[in-house]
XYZ file of C-alpha atoms in Angstrom:
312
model
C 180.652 126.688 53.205
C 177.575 125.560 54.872
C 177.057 125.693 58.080
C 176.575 122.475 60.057
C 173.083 122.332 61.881
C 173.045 121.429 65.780
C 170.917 118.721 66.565
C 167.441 119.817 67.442
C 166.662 119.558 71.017
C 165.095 116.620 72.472
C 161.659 116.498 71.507
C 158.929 115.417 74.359
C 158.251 111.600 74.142
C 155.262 111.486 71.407
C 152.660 109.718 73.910
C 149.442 108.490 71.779
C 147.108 109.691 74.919
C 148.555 112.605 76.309
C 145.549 114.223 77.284
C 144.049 111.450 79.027
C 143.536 112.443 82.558
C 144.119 109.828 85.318
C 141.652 107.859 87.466
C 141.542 108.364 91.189
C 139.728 107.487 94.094
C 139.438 110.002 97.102
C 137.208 110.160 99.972
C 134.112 112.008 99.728
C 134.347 115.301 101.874
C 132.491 118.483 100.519
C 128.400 117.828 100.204
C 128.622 118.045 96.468
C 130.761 115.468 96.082
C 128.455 113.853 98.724
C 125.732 115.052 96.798
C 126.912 113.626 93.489
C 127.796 110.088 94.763
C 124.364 109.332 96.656
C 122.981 110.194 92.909
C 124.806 107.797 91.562
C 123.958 105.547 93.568
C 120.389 106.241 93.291
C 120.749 105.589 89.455
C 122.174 102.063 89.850
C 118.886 101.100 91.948
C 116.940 103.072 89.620
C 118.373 101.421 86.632
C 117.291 98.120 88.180
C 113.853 98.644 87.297
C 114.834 97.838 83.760
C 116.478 94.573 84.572
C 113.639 93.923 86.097
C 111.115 94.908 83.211
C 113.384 92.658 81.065
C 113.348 89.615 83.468
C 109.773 89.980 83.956
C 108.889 89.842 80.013
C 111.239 87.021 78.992
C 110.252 84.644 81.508
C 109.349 81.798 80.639
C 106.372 81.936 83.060
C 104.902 85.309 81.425
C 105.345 84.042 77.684
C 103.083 81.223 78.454
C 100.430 83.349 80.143
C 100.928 85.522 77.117
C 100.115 83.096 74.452
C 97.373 81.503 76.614
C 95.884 84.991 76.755
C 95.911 85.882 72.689
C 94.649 81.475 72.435
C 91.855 82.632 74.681
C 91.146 85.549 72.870
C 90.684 84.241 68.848
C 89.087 81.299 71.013
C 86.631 83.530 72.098
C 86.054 86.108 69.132
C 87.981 84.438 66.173
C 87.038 80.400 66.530
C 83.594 79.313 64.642
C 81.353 77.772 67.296
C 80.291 75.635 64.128
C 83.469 73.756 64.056
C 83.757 70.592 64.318
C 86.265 69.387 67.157
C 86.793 66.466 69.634
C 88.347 68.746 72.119
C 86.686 70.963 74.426
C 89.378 73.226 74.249
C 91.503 72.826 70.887
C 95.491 73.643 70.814
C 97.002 77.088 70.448
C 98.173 75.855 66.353
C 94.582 74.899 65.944
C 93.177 78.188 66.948
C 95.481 80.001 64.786
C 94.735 78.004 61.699
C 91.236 77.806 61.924
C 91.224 81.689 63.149
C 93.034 82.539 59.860
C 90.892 80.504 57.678
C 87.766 81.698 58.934
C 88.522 85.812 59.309
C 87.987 87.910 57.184
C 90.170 90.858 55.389
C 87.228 93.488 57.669
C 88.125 91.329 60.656
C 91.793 91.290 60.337
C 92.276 94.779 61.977
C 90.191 93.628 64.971
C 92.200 90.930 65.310
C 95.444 92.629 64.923
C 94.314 95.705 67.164
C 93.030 93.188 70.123
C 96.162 91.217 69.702
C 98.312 94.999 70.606
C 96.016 95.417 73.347
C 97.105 92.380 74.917
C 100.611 92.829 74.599
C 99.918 96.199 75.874
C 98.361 95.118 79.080
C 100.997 93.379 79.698
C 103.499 95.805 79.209
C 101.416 98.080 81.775
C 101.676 95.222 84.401
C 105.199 94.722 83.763
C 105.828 98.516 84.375
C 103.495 98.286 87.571
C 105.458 95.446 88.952
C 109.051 96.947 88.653
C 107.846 100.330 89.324
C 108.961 99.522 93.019
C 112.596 100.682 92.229
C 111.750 104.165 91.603
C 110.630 104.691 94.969
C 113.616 102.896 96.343
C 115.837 104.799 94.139
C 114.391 108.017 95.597
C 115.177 106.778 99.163
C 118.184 105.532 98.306
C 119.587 108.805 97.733
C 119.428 110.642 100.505
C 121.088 111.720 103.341
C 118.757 109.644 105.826
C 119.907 106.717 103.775
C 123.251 107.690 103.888
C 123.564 108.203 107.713
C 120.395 105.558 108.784
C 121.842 102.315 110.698
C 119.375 99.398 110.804
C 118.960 98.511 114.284
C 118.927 94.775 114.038
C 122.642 94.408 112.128
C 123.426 90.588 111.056
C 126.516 90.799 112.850
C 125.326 91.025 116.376
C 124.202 94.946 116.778
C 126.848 97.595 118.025
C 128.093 96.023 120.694
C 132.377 96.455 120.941
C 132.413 99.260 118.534
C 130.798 101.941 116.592
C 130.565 102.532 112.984
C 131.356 105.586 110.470
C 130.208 105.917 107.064
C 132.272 107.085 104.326
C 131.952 107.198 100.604
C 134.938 107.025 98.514
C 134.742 108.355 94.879
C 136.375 107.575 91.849
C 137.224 110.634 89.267
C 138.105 110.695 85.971
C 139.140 113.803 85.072
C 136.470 116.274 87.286
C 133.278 113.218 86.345
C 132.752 111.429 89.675
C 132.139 108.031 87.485
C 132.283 105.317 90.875
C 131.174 105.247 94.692
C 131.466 103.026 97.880
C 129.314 103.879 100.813
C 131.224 101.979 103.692
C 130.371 101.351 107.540
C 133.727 101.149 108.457
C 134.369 99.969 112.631
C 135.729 102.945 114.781
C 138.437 101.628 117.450
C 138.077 103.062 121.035
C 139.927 103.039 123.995
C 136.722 103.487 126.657
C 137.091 100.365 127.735
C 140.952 100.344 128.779
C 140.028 103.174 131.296
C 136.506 101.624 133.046
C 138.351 99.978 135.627
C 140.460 102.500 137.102
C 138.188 104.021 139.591
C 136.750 100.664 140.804
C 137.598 99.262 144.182
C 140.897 97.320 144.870
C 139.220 94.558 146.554
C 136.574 93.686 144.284
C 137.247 90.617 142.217
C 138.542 91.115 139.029
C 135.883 90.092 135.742
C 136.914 88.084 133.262
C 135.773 89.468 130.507
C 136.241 88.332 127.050
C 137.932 89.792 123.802
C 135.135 91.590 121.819
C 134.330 90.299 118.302
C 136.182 91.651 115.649
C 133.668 94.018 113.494
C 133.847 93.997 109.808
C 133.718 96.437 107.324
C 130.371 96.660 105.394
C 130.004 98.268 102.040
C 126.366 99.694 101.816
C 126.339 100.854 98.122
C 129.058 99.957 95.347
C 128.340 101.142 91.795
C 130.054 102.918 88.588
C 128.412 104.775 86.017
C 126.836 102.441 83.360
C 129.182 103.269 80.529
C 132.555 102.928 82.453
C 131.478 99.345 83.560
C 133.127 96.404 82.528
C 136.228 97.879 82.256
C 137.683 97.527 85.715
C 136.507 100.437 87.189
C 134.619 98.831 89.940
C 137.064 96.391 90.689
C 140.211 98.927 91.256
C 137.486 100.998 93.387
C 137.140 98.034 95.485
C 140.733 97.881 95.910
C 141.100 101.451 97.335
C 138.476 100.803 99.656
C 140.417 98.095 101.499
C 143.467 99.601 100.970
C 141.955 102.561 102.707
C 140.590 100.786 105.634
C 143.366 99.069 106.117
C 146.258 102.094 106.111
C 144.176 104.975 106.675
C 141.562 103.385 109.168
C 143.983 100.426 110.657
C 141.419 97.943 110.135
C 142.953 94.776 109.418
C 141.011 93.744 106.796
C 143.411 91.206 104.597
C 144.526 89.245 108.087
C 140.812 89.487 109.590
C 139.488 87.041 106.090
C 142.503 85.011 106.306
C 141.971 84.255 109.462
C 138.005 83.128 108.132
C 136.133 85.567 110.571
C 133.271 87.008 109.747
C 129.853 85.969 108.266
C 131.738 82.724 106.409
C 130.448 83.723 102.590
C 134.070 83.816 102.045
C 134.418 87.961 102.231
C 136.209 88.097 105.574
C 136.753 90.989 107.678
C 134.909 93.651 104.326
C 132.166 92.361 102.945
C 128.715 93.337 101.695
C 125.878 95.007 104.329
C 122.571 92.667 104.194
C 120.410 95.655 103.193
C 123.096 97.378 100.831
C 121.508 99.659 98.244
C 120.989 97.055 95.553
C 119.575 94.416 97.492
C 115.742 95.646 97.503
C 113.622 93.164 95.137
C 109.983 94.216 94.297
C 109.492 91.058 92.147
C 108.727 87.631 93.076
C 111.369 85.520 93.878
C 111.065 83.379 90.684
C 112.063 86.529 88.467
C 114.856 87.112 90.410
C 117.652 85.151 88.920
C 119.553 87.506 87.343
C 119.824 89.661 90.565
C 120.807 86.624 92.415
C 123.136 86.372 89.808
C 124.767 89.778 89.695
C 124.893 89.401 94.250
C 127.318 86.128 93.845
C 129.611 88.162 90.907
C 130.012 90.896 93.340
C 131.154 89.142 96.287
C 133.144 87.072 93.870
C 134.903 90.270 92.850
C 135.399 91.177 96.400
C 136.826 87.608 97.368
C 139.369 87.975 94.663
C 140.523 92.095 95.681
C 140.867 90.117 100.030
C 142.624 87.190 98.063
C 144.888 89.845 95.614
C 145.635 91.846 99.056
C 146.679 89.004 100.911
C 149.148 87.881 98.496
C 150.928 90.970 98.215
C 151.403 91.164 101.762
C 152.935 87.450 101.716
C-alpha cells in the first residue's frame, strides 16, 4: 500500500522582485557620504552646460545668424560678380541656386570644407559660452559651498535665528542616487533669559514676535537615470517630513498660513542662489531653465499641499 505523502511545507510567497533592495533617505553624517552628495550635486550643475549647448544651437536667434553667415560666405566666394541682379544683396535661395549653377565639381570641396568651418566656429562659441558651468560645477562642490552663507539673505539676514545645513541622501541599495542640501532654522531660547538680570524698575520693551524663518533648500538633484520616476519628488517629501518631526519646524502650518516669500512654497522653499540657479547665458537662451525653476517649485507646492492634507 502506498504511502500517503504530507503536504509539502509552505513554500515562501514567489515575489517577482525579491532582490530589489529598498529606497531610503537618511541624513548625511560621515564625510563620504558628504563627500558623495556634494558630487552629485556638482554633476547636476555640470550637466547644465549641455542644456545650455543645446538651447544655445537651436535658437532661433543663432540659426539665423548661421544661415546669414554660410549666405555671406557663397556671396562672397561662390556668387559671379557678372550676374545680373536688381538687388544689392540677393536672397539666401538665390545665392544657393546661382552658387550651385556656377561651381564647379574642383570647387565643390571648397565649398563644402568652408561650409564645416562655419558650423565649426560656431560650435567653438557655443562651447565657450556654456563653458561657465564647469567652473560653477567645481565650486559647487565643495565644502566652502556647502557651509558658505550669503550675507545679504532675501529673507531679511539672520536676525531671530540661526541656520544649519544638512544634506539628506537617498540610497538605493549602497548607490547614493538623490541629495537635498537644506538651511534648516535652529530654535533658541537666548532670548527668554535676557531679561532676568535687568533692573526691576526699568520699563518693560515691547518687543515684537520675530519672523518666522523658513526652510531653504540650497541644492536638490537625483542622478540622471533615476529621474522621472519619482525619485526627487519622495526625496522632497522626507525633507519636510524631517524638518517637521525631527527639527520641529512647522513647515505644513507655516505655508498654510501663506508666510513666507508668497511664490506659493510657504514656510520650505527654494534658496535664491541654490546650486542650479547660476546662468552664464543671456537671458534670451534661458527659457528652458526658467522652465525647469517653475516645475520645481511646482513639485514642492504639491509635497506642502500633499502634507497638509494628511494632517487634516
Amino acid at each position: 500500500m502506498a504511502k500517503q505523502r504530507s503536504p509539502p511545507a509552505s513554500l515562501p510567497p514567489t515575489d517577482p522582485l525579491p532582490t530589489i533592495p529598498p529606497l531610503t533617505t537618511t541624513p548625511a553624517t560621515t564625510p563620504d557620504e558628504k563627500i558623495s552628495a556634494l558630487r552629485l550635486i556638482a554633476d547636476s550643475v555640470a550637466q547644465q552646460r549641455q542644456t545650455a549647448s543645446r538651447a544655445l544651437l537651436y535658437h532661433p536667434t543663432t540659426l539665423s545668424l548661421t544661415a546669414l553667415l554660410l549666405a555671406l560666405v557663397v556671396r562672397i566666394f561662390y556668387f559671379p560678380s557678372s550676374s545680373s541682379t536688381t538687388s544689392s544683396f540677393p536672397s539666401l535661395s538665390t545665392l544657393l541656386h546661382n552658387a550651385g549653377a556656377h561651381t564647379t565639381r574642383a570647387q565643390l570641396p571648397f565649398l563644402v570644407t568652408t561650409a564645416a568651418g562655419c558650423v565649426m566656429i560656431l560650435l567653438v562659441a557655443v562651447k565657450w559660452m556654456a563653458g561657465g558651468y564647469i567652473e560653477e560645477a567645481e565650486r559647487v562642490g565643495t565644502w566652502r559651498w556647502l557651509n558658505h552663507h550669503d550675507e545679504e539673505e532675501e529673507d531679511g539676514g539672520d536676525e531671530g535665528g540661526e541656520y544649519e545645513t544638512e544634506i539628506l541622501i537617498s540610497k538605493f541599495a549602497e548607490e547614493i542616487i538623490g541629495a537635498v542640501a537644506l538651511r534648516i532654522p535652529t530654535t533658541t531660547t537666548k532670548d527668554t533669559n535676557t531679561n532676568t538680570n535687568e533692573s526691576k524698575n526699568s520699563k518693560p520693551k515691547s518687543k515684537s514676535k520675530p519672523k518666522p524663518k523658513p526652510v531653504l533648500i540650497r541644492a536638490w538633484t537625483v542622478k540622471r537615470r533615476y529621474r522621472r520616476r519619482g525619485v526627487g519628488t519622495g526625496l522632497l517629501e522626507d525633507a519636510a517630513g524631517y524638518c517637521q518631526l525631527e527639527k520641529g519646524v512647522d513647515v505644513y502650518a507655516r505655508a498654510r498660513a501663506g508666510d513666507g516669500d508668497g511664490d506659493g512654497d510657504g514656510m520650505m522653499r527654494f534658496e535664491e542662489r541654490h546650486a542650479n540657479s547660476y546662468r552664464v547665458l543671456p537671458r534670451m537662451f534661458n527659457g528652458v531653465f526658467e522652465g525647469r525653476e517653475r516645475w520645481a517649485r511646482g513639485v514642492l507646492r504639491g509635497v506642502l499641499e500633499r502634507g497638509r492634507e494628511e494632517r487634516g
